[in-house]
Structure formats: C-alpha cells, structure tokens
C-alpha positions in Angstrom: 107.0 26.2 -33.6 105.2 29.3 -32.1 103.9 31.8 -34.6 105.0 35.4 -34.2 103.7 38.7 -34.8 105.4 39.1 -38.3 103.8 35.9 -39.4 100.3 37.5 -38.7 101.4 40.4 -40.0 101.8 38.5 -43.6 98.6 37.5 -43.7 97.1 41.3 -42.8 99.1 42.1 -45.6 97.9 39.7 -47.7 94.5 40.8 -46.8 95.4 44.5 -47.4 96.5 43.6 -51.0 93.2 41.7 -51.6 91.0 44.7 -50.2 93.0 47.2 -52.4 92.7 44.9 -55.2 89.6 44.7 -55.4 88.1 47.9 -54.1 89.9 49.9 -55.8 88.4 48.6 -59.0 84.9 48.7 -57.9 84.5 51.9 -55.4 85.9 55.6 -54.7 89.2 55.2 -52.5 86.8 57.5 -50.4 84.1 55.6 -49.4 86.2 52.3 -48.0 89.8 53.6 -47.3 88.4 55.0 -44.0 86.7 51.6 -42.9 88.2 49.2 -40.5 90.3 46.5 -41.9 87.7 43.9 -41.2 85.0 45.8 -43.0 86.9 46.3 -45.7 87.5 42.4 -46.2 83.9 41.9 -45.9 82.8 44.6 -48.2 85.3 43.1 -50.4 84.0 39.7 -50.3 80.2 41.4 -50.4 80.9 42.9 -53.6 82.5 40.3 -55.4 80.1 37.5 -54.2 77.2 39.3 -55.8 79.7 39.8 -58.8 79.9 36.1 -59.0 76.2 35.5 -58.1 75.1 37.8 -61.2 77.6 36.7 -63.7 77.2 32.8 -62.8 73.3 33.3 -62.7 73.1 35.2 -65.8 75.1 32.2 -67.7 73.4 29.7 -66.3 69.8 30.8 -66.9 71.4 31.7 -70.6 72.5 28.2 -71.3 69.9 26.6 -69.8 66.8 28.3 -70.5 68.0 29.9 -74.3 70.8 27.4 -75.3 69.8 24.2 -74.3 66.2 24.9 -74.3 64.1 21.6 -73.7 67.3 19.1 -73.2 67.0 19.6 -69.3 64.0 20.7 -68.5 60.5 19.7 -69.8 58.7 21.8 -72.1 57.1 24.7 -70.6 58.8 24.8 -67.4 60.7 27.9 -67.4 60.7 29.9 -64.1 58.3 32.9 -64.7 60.1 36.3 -64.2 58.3 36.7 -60.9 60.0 33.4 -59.2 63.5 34.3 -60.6 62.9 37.6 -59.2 62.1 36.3 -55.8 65.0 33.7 -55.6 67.2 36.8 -56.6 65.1 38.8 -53.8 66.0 36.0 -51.7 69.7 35.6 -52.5 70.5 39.2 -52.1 68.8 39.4 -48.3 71.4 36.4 -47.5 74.2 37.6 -49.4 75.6 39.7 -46.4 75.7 36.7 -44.0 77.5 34.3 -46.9 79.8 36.5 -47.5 80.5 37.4 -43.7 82.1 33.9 -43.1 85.2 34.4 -44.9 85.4 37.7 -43.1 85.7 36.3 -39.7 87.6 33.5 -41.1 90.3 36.1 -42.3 90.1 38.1 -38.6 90.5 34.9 -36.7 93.7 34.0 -38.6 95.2 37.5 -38.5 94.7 37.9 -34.5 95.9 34.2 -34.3 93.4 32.4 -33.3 93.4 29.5 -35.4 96.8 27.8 -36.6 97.7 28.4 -39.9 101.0 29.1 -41.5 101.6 31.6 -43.8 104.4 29.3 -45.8 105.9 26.0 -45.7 108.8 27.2 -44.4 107.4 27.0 -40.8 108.5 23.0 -41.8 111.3 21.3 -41.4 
C-alpha cells in the first residue's frame, strides 16, 4: 500500500502539536513561531532533554549521595563539586547533537523517507 501525502501530513501534524505543546510552555510564541518546522522540533526536543537531564540528575544525585548515603558507594567517595560540574559541562556541549537524532528522525518520516504508518489502518 503506497503512502500518500495526507498520511505524511498526519504526522507533520502530529509534530506541530508536539512543538506547540511544548514551546509554548517554555518560550515567547515570538522567538520560535518564526523558525522552520524542523528547528522547531529540535529546539523542542533540546529544551526538554536538558529538562529531563536536570530533573533526573538532580534526583539521582539526591537519592544517592543524601538518601542512601553509604549503601552504594563507599565511604568518602562523593564526586567533588568540581567533577559533577565538569560531567554537567560535558553533558551540555553534547546535548545539541543527542537531541538532534530524533529531529532528523521526525524530518525523514514526514518527507517519506522511511516507512512508517501513521495508524494500523494501513492493515488489512
């Protein structure tokens, strides 16, 4: 069954909910409203990566290294400020390529070059 344009245009939809959704929430309508779609997806997926990489570091250093303190680690082994700093430091100069994956992931389904279906009713 060949895939049409309305089928790709579900998922740019899809994608355009997701963007709004999200940026809306975190930015002025001004400052990504004017960018391509595809930047859009990838800012989207920028911001809330480094959402997810503060709030899941944050609880696992908490639980870890406050909680649980000496059950998993050794005595004395905490990370000094300076090394959690540096893996953050680290982390943040890669954080635009990690989240640029799902980006082109999302382009190449919406310009149909990959085969996806946007439902099951594309079965019989």
């Amino acid at each position: 069954m060949e895939a049409t344009s309305a089928d790709y245009n579900q998922f740019v939809n899809e994608t355009s909910f997701y963007n709004r959704m999200v940026l809306s929430h975190l930015l002025p309508a001004n400052l990504w409203e004017p960018l391509p779609h595809f930047l859009q997806t990838w800012l989207r997926n920028y911001l809330a990566g480094n959402i997810l990489y503060f709030i899941s570091g944050f609880l696992w250093c908490f639980y870890i290294y406050y909680v649980k303190l000496n059950v998993y680690l050794p005595k004395d082994s905490i990370p000094t400020r300076k090394a959690m700093l540096l893996q953050i430091y680290v982390a943040m100069k890669a954080m635009p390529w990690y989240t640029l994956l799902p980006a082109v992931s999302e382009y190449m389904i919406e310009h149909g070059w990959t085969k996806c279906y946007s439902s099951l009713d594309h079965f019989n």
